[in-house]
XYZ file of N, CA and C in Angstrom:
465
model
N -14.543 -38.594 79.420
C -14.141 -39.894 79.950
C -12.771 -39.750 80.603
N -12.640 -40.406 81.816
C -11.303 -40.155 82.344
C -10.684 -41.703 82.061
N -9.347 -41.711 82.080
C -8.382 -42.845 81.809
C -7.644 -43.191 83.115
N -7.603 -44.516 83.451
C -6.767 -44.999 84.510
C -5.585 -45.499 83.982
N -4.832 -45.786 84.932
C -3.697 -45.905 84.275
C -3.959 -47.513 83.119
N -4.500 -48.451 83.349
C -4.618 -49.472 82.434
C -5.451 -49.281 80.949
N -6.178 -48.142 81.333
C -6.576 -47.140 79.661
C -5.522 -47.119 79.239
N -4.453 -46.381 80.156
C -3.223 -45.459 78.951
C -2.179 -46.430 78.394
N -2.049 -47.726 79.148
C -1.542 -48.743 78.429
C -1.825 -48.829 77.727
N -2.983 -49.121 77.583
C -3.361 -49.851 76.199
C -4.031 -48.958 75.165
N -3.653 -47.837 75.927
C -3.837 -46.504 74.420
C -2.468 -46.398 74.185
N -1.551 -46.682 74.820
C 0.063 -46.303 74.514
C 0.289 -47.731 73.616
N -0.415 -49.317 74.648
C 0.746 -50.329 73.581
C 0.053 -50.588 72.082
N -1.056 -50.140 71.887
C -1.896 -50.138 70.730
C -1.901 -49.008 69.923
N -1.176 -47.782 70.469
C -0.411 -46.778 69.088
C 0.475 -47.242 68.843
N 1.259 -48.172 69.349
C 2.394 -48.631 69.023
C 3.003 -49.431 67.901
N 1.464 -50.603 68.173
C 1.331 -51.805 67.451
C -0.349 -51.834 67.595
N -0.843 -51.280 66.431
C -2.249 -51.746 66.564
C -2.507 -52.914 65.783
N -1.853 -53.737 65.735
C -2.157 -55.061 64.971
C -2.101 -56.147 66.492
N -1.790 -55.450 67.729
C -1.178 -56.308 68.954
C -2.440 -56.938 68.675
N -2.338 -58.211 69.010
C -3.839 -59.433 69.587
C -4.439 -59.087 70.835
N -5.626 -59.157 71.159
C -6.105 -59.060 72.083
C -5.279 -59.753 73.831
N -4.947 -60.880 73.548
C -4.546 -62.038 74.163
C -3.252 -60.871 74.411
N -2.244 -60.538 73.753
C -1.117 -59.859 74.404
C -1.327 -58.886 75.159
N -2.128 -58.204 73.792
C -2.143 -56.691 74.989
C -2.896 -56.952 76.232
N -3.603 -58.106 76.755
C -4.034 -58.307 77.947
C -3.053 -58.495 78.830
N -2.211 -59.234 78.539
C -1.017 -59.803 79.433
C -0.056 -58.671 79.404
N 0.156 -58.271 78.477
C 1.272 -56.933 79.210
C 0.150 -55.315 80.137
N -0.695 -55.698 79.855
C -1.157 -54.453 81.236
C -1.668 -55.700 82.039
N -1.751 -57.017 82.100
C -2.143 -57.544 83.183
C -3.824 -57.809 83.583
N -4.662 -57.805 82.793
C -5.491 -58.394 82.573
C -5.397 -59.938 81.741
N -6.881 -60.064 82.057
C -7.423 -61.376 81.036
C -7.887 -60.488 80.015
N -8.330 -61.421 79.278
C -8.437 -61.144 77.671
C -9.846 -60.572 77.325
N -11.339 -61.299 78.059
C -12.785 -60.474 78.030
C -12.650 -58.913 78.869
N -11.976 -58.827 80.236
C -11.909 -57.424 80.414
C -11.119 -56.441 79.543
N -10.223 -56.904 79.216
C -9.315 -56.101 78.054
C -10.059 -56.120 77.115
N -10.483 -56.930 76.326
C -11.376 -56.009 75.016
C -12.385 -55.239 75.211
N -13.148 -55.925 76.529
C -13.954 -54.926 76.998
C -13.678 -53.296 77.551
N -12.261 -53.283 77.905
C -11.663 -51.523 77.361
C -11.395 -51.364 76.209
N -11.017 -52.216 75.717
C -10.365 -51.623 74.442
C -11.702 -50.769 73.738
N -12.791 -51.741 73.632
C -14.183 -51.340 73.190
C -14.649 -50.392 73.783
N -14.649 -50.061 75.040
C -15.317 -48.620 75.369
C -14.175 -47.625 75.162
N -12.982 -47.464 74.690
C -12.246 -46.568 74.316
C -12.647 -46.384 73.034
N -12.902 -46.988 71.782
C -13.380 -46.937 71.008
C -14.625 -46.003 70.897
N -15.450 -46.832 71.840
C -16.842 -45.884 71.755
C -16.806 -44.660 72.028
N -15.708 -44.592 73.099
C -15.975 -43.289 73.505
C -14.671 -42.502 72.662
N -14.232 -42.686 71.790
C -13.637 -41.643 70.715
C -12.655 -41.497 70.673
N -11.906 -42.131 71.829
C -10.548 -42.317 72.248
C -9.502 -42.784 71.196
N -9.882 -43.818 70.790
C -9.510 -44.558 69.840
C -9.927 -44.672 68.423
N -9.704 -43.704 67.446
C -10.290 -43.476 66.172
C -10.292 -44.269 65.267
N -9.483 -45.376 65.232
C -9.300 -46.375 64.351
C -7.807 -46.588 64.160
N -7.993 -47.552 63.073
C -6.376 -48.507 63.336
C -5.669 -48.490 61.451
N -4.589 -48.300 61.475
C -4.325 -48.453 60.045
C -2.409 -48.655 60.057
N -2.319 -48.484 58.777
C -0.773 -49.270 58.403
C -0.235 -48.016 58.249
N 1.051 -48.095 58.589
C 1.811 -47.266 58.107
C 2.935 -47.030 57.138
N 2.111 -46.504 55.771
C 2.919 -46.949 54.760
C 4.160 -46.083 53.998
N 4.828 -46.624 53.027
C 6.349 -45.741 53.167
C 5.620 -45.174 51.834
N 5.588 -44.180 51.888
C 5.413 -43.287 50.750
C 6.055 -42.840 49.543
N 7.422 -43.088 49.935
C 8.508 -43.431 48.693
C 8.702 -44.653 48.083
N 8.567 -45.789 48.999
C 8.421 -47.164 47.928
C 7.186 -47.176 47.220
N 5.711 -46.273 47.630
C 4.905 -46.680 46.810
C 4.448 -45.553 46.520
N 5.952 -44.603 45.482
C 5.788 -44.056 44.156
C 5.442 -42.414 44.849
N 5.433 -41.831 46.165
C 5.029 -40.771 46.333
C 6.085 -40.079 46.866
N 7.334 -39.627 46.508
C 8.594 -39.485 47.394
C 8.914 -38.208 47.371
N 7.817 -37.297 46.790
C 7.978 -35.877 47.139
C 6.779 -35.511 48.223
N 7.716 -34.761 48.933
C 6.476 -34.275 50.216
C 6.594 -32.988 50.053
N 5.605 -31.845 50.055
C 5.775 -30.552 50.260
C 4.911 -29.969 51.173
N 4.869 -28.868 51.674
C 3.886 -28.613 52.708
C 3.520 -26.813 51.696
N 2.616 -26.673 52.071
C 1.724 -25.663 51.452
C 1.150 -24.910 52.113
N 1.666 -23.509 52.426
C 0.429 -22.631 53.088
C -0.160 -21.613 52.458
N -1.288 -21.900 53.044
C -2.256 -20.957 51.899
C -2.981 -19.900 52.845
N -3.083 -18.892 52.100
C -3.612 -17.288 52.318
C -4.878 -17.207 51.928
N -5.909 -16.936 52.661
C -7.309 -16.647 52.083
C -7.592 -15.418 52.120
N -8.483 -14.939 51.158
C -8.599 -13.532 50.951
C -9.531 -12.780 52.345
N -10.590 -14.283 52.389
C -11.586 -13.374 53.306
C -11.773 -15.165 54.834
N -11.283 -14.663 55.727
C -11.882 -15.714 56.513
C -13.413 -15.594 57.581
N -14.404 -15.810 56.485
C -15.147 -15.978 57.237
C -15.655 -17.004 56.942
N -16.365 -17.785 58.115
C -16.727 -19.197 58.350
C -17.109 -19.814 57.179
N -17.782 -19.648 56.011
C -18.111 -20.471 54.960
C -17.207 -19.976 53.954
N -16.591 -19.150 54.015
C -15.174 -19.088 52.875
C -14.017 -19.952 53.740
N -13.942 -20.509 54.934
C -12.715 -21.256 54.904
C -13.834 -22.823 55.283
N -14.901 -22.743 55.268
C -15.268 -24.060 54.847
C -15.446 -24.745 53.648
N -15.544 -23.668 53.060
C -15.538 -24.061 51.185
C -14.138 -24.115 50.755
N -13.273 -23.421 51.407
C -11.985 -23.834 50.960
C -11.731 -25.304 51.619
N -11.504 -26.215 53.295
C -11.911 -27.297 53.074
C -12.593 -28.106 52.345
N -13.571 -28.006 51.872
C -14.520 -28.907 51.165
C -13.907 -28.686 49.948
N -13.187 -27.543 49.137
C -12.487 -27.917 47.603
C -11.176 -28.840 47.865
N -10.797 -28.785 48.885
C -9.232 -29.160 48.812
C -9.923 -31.020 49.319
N -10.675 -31.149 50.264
C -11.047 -32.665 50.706
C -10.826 -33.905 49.847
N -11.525 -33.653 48.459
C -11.174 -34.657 47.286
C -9.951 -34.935 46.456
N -8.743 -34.218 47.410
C -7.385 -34.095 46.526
C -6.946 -35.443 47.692
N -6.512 -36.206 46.636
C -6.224 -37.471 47.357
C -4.265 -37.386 48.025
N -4.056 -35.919 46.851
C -2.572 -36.023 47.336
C -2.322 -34.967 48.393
N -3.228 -34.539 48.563
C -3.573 -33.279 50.278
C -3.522 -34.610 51.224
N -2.128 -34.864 52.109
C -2.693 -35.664 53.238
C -3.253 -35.525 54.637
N -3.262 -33.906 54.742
C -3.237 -32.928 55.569
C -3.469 -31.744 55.455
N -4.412 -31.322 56.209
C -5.247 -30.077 56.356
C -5.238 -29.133 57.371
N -4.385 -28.379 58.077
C -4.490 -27.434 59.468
C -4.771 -26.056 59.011
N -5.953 -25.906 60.181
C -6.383 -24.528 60.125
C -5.363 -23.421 60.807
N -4.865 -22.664 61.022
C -3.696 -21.828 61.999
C -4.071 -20.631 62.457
N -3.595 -20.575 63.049
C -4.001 -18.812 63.304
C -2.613 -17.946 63.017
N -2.963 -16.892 62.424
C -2.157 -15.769 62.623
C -2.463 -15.723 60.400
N -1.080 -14.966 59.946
C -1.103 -14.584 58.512
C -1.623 -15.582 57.647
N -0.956 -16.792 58.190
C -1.595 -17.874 57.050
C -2.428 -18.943 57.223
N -3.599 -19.049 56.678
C -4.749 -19.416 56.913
C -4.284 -21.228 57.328
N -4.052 -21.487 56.272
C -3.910 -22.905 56.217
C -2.690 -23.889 56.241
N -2.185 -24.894 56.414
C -0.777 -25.703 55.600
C -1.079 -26.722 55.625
N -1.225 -26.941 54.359
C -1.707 -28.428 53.781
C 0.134 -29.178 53.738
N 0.070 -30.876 53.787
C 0.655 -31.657 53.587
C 0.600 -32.296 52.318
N 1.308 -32.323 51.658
C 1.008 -32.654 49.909
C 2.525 -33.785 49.769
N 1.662 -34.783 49.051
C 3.075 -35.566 48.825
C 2.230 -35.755 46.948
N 3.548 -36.423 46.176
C 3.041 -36.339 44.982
C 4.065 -37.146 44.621
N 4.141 -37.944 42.869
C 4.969 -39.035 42.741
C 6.489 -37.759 42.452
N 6.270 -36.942 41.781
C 7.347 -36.207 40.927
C 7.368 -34.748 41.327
N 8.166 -34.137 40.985
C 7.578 -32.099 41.089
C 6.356 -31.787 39.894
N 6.793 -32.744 38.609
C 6.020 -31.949 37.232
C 4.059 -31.940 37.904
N 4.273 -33.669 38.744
C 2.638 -33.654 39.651
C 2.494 -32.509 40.706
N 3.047 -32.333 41.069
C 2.951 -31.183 42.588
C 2.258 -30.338 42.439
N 3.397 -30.126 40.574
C 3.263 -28.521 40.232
C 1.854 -28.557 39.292
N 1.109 -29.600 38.747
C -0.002 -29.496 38.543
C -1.178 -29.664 39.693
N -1.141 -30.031 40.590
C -1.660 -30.194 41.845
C -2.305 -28.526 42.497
N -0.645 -27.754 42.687
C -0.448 -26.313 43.226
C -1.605 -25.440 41.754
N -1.236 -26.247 40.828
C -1.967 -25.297 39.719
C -3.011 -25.697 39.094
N -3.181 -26.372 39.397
C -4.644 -26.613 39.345
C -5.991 -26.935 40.064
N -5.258 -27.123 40.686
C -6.064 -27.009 42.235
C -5.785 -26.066 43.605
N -4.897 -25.508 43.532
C -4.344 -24.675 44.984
C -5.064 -23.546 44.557
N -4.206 -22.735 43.391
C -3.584 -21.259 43.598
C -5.110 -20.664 42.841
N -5.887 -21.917 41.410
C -7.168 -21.354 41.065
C -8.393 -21.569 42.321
N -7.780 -21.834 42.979
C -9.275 -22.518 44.145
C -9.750 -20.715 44.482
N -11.226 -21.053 44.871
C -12.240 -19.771 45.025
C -11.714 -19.197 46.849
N -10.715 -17.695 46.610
C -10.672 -17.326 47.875
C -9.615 -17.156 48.282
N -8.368 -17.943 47.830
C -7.148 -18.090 47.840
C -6.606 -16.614 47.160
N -5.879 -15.570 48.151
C -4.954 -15.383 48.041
C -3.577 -15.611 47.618
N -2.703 -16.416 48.313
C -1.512 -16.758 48.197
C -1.424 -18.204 48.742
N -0.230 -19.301 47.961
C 0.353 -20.203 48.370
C 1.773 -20.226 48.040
N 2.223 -20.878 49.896
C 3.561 -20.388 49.240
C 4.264 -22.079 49.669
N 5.065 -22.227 49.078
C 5.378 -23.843 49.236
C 6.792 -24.524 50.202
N 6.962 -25.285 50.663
C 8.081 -25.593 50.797
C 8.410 -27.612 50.492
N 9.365 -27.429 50.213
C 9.572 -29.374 49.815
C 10.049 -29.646 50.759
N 9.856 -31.254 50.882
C 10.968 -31.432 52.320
C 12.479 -31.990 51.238
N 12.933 -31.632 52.273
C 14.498 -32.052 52.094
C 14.691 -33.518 52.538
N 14.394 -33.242 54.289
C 14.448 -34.711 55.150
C 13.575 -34.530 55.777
N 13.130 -35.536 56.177
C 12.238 -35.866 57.820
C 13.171 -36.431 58.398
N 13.225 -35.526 59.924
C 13.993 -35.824 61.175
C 12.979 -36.851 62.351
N 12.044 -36.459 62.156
C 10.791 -37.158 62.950
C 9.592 -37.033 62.685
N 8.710 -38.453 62.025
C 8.057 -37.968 62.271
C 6.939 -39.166 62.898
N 6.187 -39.027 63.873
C 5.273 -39.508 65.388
C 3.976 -39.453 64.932
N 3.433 -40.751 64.285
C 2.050 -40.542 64.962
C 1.410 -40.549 66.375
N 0.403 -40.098 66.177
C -0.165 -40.146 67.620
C -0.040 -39.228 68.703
N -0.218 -39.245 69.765
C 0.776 -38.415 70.606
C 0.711 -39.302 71.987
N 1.992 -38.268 72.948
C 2.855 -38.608 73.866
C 1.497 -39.244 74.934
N 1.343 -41.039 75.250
C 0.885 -40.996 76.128
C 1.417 -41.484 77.437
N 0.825 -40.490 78.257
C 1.693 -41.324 79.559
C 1.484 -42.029 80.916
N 2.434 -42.650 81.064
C 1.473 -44.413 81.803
C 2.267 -43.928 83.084
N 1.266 -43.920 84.073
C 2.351 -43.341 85.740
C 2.430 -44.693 86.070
């Protein structure tokens, strides 16, 4: 699907604010309100638009350690790093999953309320998981930035 520039509006003012009303985001790219939902809806369909959600602070609600995790698999072939996805999927404190290329297979995003959770998390679920080599960890200190979505741009 290609995007005109009144797509990327309203893929740009709706990462922004996906709670915008229909009725606004029409008026700031300059439509009426039935053709505008009527993009909004075929962006949708067509995959553009994955869905809409809140963005919540993870330290007011109790999760204020973040660590990131990369993990080493012994053997990567296609159903040993799909079974390693599919063990890690049901960890509700994995918020993030990237496959990588080069030494280390994976780096998961892990937030958790405390370290004593992390460190049962890493050990009981990371380091015994079937295939795993090595995990090696890092905490965050700070976040300098961080962007959902990505850069879209409106000529």
């Amino acid at each position: 699907m290609s995007f005109d520039r009144i797509d990327r509006q309203i893929l740009s003012l709706l990462q922004a604010d996906g709670r915008m009303t229909n009725v606004d985001l029409a008026d700031q790219v300059g439509l009426t309100a039935p053709p505008c939902l009527r993009r909004v809806r075929a962006l949708e369909e067509a995959g553009a638009i994955r869905g809409y959600h809140a963005d919540l602070d993870a330290g007011r609600l109790g999760f204020p350690i973040t660590v990131f995790a990369m993990v080493s698999l012994r053997s990567q072939a296609e159903h040993d790093l799909a079974a390693f996805e599919h063990h890690i999927a049901d960890i509700p404190e994995i918020r993030e999953c990237h496959m990588l290329n080069g030494e280390i297979d994976f780096i998961l995003k892990i937030v958790a309320a405390d370290l004593k959770s992390f460190q049962e998390i890493l050990t009981t679920h990371l380091t015994p998981a079937p295939n795993v080599a090595s995990v090696k960890t890092s905490l965050t200190i700070r976040t300098a930035k961080a962007l959902s979505g990505i850069p879209v741009v409106v000529d």
